[in-house]
PDB file of C-alpha atoms in Angstrom:
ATOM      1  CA  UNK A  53      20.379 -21.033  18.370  1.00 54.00           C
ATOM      2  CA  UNK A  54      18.820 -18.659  15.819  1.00 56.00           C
ATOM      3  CA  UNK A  55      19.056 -15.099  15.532  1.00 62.00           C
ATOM      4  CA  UNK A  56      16.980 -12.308  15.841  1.00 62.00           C
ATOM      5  CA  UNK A  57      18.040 -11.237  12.537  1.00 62.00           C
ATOM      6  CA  UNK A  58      18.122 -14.780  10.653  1.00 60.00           C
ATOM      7  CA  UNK A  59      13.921 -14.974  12.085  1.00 56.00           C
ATOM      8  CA  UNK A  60      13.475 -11.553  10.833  1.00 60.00           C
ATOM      9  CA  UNK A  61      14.751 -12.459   7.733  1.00 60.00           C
ATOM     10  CA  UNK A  62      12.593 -15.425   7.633  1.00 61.00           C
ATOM     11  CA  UNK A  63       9.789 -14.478   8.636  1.00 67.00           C
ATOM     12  CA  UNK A  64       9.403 -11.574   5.415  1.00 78.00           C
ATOM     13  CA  UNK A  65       7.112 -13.839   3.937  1.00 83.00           C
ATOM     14  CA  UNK A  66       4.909 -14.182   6.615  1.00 83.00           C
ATOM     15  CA  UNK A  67       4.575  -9.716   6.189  1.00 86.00           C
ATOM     16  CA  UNK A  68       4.379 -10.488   2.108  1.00 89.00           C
ATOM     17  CA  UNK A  69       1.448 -12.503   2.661  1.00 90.00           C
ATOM     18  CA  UNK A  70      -0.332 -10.240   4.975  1.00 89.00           C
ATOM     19  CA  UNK A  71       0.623  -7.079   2.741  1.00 91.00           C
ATOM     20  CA  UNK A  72      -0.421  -9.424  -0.089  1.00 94.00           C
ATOM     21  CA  UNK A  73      -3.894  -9.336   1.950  1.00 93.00           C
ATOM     22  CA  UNK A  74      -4.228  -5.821   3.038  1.00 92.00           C
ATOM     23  CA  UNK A  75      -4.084  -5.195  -0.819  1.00 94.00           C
ATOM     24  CA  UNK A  76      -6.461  -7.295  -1.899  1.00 95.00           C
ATOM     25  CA  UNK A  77      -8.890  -5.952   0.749  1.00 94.00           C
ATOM     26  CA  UNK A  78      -8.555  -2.866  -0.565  1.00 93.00           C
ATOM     27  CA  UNK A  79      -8.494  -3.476  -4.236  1.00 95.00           C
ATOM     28  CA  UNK A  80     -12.345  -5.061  -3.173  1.00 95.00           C
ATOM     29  CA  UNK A  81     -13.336  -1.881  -1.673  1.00 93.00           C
ATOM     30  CA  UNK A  82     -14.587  -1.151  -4.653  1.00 93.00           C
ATOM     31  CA  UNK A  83     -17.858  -3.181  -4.343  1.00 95.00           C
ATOM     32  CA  UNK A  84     -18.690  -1.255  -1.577  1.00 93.00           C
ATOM     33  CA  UNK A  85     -21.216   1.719  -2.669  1.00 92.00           C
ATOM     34  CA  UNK A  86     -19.463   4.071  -1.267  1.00 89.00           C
ATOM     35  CA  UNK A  87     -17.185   6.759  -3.053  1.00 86.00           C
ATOM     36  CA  UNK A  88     -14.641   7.828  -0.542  1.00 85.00           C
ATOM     37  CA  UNK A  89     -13.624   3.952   0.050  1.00 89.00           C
ATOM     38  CA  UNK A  90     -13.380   3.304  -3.567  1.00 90.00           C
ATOM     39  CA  UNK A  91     -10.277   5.384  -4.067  1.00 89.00           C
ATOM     40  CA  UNK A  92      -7.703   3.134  -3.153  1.00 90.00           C
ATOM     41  CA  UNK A  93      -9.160   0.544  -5.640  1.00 92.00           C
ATOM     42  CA  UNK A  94      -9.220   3.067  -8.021  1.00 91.00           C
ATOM     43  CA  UNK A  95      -5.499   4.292  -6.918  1.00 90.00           C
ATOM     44  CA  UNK A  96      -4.323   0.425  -7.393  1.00 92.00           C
ATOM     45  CA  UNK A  97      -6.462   0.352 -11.205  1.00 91.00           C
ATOM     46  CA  UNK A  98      -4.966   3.563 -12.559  1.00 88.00           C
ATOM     47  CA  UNK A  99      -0.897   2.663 -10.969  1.00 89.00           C
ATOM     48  CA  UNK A 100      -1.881  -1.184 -12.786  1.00 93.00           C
ATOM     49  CA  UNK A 101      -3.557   0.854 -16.177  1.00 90.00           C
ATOM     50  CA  UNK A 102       0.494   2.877 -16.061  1.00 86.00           C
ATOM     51  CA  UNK A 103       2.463  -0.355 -16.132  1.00 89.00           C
ATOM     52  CA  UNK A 104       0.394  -1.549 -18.388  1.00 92.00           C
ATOM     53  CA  UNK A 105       0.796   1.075 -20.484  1.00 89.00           C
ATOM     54  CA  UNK A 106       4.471   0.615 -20.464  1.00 91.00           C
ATOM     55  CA  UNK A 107       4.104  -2.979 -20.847  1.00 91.00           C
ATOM     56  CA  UNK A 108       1.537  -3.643 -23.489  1.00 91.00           C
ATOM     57  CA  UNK A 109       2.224  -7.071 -24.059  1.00 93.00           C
ATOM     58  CA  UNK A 110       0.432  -7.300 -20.363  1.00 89.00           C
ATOM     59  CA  UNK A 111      -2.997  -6.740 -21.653  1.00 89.00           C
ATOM     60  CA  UNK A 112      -4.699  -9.819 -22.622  1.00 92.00           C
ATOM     61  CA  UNK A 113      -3.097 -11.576 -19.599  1.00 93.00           C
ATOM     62  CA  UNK A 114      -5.106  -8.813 -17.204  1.00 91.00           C
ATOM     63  CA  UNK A 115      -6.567 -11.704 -14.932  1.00 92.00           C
ATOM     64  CA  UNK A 116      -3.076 -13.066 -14.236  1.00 94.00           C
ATOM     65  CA  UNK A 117      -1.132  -9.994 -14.176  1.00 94.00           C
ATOM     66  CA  UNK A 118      -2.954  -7.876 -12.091  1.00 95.00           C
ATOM     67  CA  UNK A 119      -2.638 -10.572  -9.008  1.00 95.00           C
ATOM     68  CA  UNK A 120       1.205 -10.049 -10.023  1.00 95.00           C
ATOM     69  CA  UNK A 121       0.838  -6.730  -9.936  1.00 95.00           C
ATOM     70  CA  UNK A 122      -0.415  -6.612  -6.068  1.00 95.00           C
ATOM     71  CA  UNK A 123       1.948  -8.986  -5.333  1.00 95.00           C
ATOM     72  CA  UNK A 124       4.545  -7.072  -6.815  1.00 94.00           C
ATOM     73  CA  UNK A 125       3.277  -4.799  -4.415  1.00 93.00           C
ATOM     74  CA  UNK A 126       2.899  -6.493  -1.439  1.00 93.00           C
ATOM     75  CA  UNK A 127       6.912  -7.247  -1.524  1.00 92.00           C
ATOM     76  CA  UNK A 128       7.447  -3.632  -1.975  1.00 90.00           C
ATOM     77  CA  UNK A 129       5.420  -2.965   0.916  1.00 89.00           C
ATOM     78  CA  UNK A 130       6.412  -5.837   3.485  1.00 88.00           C
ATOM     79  CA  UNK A 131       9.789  -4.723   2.558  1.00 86.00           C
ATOM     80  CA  UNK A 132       9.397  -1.104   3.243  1.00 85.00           C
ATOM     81  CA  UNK A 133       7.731  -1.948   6.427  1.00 83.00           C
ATOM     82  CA  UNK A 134      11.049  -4.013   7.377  1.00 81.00           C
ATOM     83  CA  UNK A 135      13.003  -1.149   6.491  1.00 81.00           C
ATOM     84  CA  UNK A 136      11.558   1.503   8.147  1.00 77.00           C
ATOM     85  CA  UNK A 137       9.797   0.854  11.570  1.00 70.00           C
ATOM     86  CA  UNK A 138      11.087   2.452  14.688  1.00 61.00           C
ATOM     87  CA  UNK A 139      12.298  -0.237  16.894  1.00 60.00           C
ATOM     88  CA  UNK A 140      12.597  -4.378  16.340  1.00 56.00           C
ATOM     89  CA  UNK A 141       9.930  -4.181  19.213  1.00 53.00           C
ATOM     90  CA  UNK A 142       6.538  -6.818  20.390  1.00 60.00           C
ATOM     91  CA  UNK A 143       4.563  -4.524  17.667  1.00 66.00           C
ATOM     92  CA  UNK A 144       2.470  -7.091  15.940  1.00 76.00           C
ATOM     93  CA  UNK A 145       3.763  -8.093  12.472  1.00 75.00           C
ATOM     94  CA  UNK A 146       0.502  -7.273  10.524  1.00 80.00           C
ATOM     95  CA  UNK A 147       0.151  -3.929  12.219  1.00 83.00           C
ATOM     96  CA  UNK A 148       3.848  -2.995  10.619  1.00 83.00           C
ATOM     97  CA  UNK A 149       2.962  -3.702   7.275  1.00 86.00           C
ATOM     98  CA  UNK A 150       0.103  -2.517   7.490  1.00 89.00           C
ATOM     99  CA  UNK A 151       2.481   0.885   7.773  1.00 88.00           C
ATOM    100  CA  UNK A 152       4.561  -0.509   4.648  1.00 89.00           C
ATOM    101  CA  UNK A 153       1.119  -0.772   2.379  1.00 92.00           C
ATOM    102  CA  UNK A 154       0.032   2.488   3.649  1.00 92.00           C
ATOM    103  CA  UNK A 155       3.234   3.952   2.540  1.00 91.00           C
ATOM    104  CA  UNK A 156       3.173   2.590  -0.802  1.00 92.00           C
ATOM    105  CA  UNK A 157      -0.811   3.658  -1.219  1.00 93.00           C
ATOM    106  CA  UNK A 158       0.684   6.713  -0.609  1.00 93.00           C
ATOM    107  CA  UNK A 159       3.027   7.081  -2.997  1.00 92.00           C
ATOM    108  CA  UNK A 160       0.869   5.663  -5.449  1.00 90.00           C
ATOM    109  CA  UNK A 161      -1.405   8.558  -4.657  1.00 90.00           C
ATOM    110  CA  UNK A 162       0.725  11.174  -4.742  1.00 90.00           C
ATOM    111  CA  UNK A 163       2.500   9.915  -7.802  1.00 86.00           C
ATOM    112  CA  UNK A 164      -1.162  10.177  -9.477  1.00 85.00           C
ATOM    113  CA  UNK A 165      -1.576  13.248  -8.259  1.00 82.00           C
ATOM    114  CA  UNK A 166       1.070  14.649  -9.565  1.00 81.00           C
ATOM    115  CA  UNK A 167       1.064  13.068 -12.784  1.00 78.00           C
ATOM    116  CA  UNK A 168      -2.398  14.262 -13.396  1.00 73.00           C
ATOM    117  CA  UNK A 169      -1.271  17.809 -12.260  1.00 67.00           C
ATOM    118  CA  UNK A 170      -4.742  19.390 -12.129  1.00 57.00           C
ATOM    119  CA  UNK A 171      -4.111  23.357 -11.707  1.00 57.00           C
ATOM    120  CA  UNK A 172      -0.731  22.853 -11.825  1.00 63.00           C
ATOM    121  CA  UNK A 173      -0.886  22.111 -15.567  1.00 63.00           C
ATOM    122  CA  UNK A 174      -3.096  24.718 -16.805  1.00 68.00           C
ATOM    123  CA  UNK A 175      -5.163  27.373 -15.068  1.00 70.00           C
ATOM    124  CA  UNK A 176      -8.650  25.696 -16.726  1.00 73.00           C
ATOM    125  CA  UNK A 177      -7.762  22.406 -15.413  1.00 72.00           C
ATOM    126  CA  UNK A 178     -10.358  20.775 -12.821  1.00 74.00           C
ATOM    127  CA  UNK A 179      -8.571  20.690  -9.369  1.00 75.00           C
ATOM    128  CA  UNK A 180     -10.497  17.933  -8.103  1.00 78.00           C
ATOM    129  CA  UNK A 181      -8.519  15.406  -8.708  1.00 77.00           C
ATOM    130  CA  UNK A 182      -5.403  16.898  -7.913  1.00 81.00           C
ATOM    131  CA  UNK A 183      -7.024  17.569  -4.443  1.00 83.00           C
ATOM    132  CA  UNK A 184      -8.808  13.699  -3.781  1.00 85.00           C
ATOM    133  CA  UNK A 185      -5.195  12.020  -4.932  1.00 87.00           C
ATOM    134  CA  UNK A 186      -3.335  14.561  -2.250  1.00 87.00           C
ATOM    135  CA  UNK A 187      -5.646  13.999   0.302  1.00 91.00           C
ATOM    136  CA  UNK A 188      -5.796  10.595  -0.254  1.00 91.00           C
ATOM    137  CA  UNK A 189      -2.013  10.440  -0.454  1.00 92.00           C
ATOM    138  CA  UNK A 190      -1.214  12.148   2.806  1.00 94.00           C
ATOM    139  CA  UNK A 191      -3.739  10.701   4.918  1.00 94.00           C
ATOM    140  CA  UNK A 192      -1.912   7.113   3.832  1.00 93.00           C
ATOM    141  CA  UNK A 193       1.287   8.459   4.520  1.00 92.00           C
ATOM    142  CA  UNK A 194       0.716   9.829   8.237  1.00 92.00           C
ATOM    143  CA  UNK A 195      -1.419   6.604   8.764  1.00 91.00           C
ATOM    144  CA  UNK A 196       2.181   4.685   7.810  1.00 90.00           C
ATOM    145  CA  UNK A 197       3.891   7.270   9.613  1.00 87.00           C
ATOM    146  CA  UNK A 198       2.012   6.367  12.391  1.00 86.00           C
ATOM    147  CA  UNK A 199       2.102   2.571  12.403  1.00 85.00           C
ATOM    148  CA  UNK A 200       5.850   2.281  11.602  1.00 83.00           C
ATOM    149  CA  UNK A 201       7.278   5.187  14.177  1.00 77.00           C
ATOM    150  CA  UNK A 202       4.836   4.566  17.037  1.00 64.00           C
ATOM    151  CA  UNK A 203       6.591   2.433  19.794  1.00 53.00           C
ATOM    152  CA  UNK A 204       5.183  -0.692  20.971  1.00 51.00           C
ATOM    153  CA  UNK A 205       2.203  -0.670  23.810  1.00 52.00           C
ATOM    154  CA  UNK A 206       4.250  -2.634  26.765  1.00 51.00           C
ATOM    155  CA  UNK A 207       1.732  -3.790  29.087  1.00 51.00           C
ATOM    156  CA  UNK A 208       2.234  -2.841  32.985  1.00 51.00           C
ATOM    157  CA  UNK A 209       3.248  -5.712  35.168  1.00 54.00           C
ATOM    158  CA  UNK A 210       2.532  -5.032  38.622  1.00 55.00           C
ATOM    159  CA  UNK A 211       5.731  -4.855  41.034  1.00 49.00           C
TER     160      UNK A 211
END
């Protein structure tokens, strides 16, 4: 007979491959002509542009290494979600990583945020982005909040 924890364990890369989906959703967000929803693409860009950075060697293999990147990503976040959900309840599977990309688009965010710095850094510094990365960042984080602390809907059987 197998275990509830020997399926969880197997079953990670079942939540690596959604996560791995949720990102790329996201990352094409940004053909959509809209600014607000183009954040997160440009959240995922700018965290990709920083390892780069660090990794310069990375830069002529952009088309292969960004994929890597998300993916990279998507284990962070599938993991995360197994870590940190309430309960080991009927919640559906994508829902809770769903939570555990949220999370990490939130740290992303904030990390940005921060790093930028905007009035933080100097008094003549523009604000702006300081304020769109924080908002950004918190709104992911209550929305993972949210999806890994809330308990399961148990339907009513009648008695």
């Amino acid at each position: 007979m197998v275990s509830r924890h020997t399926l969880r364990k197997s079953l990670l890369s079942r939540d690596v491959a959604v996560a791995y989906t949720i990102l790329v959703a996201l990352y094409l967000l940004k053909f959509i002509p809209f600014q607000p929803v183009q954040i997160p693409p440009y959240l995922l860009i700018v965290a990709y542009d920083l390892v780069e950075v660090a990794l310069p060697f990375l830069t002529p293999y952009y088309p292969v290494a960004f994929p890597l990147f998300l993916y990279v990503l998507a284990i962070g976040g599938a993991g995360l979600a197994r870590k940190l959900r309430a309960t080991d309840s009927g919640q559906t599977a994508w829902l809770q990583t769903l939570g555990g990309v949220c999370l990490i688009i939130g740290i992303l965010s904030l990390g940005f945020g921060a790093f930028v710095g905007g009035p933080l850094v100097s008094p003549t510094d523009n604000p702006t982005p300081l304020a769109i990365t924080g908002t950004t960042g918190i709104v992911f984080l209550v929305v993972a909040w949210w999806l890994l602390g809330r308990p399961a809907i148990q339907s009513a059987t009648p008695a």
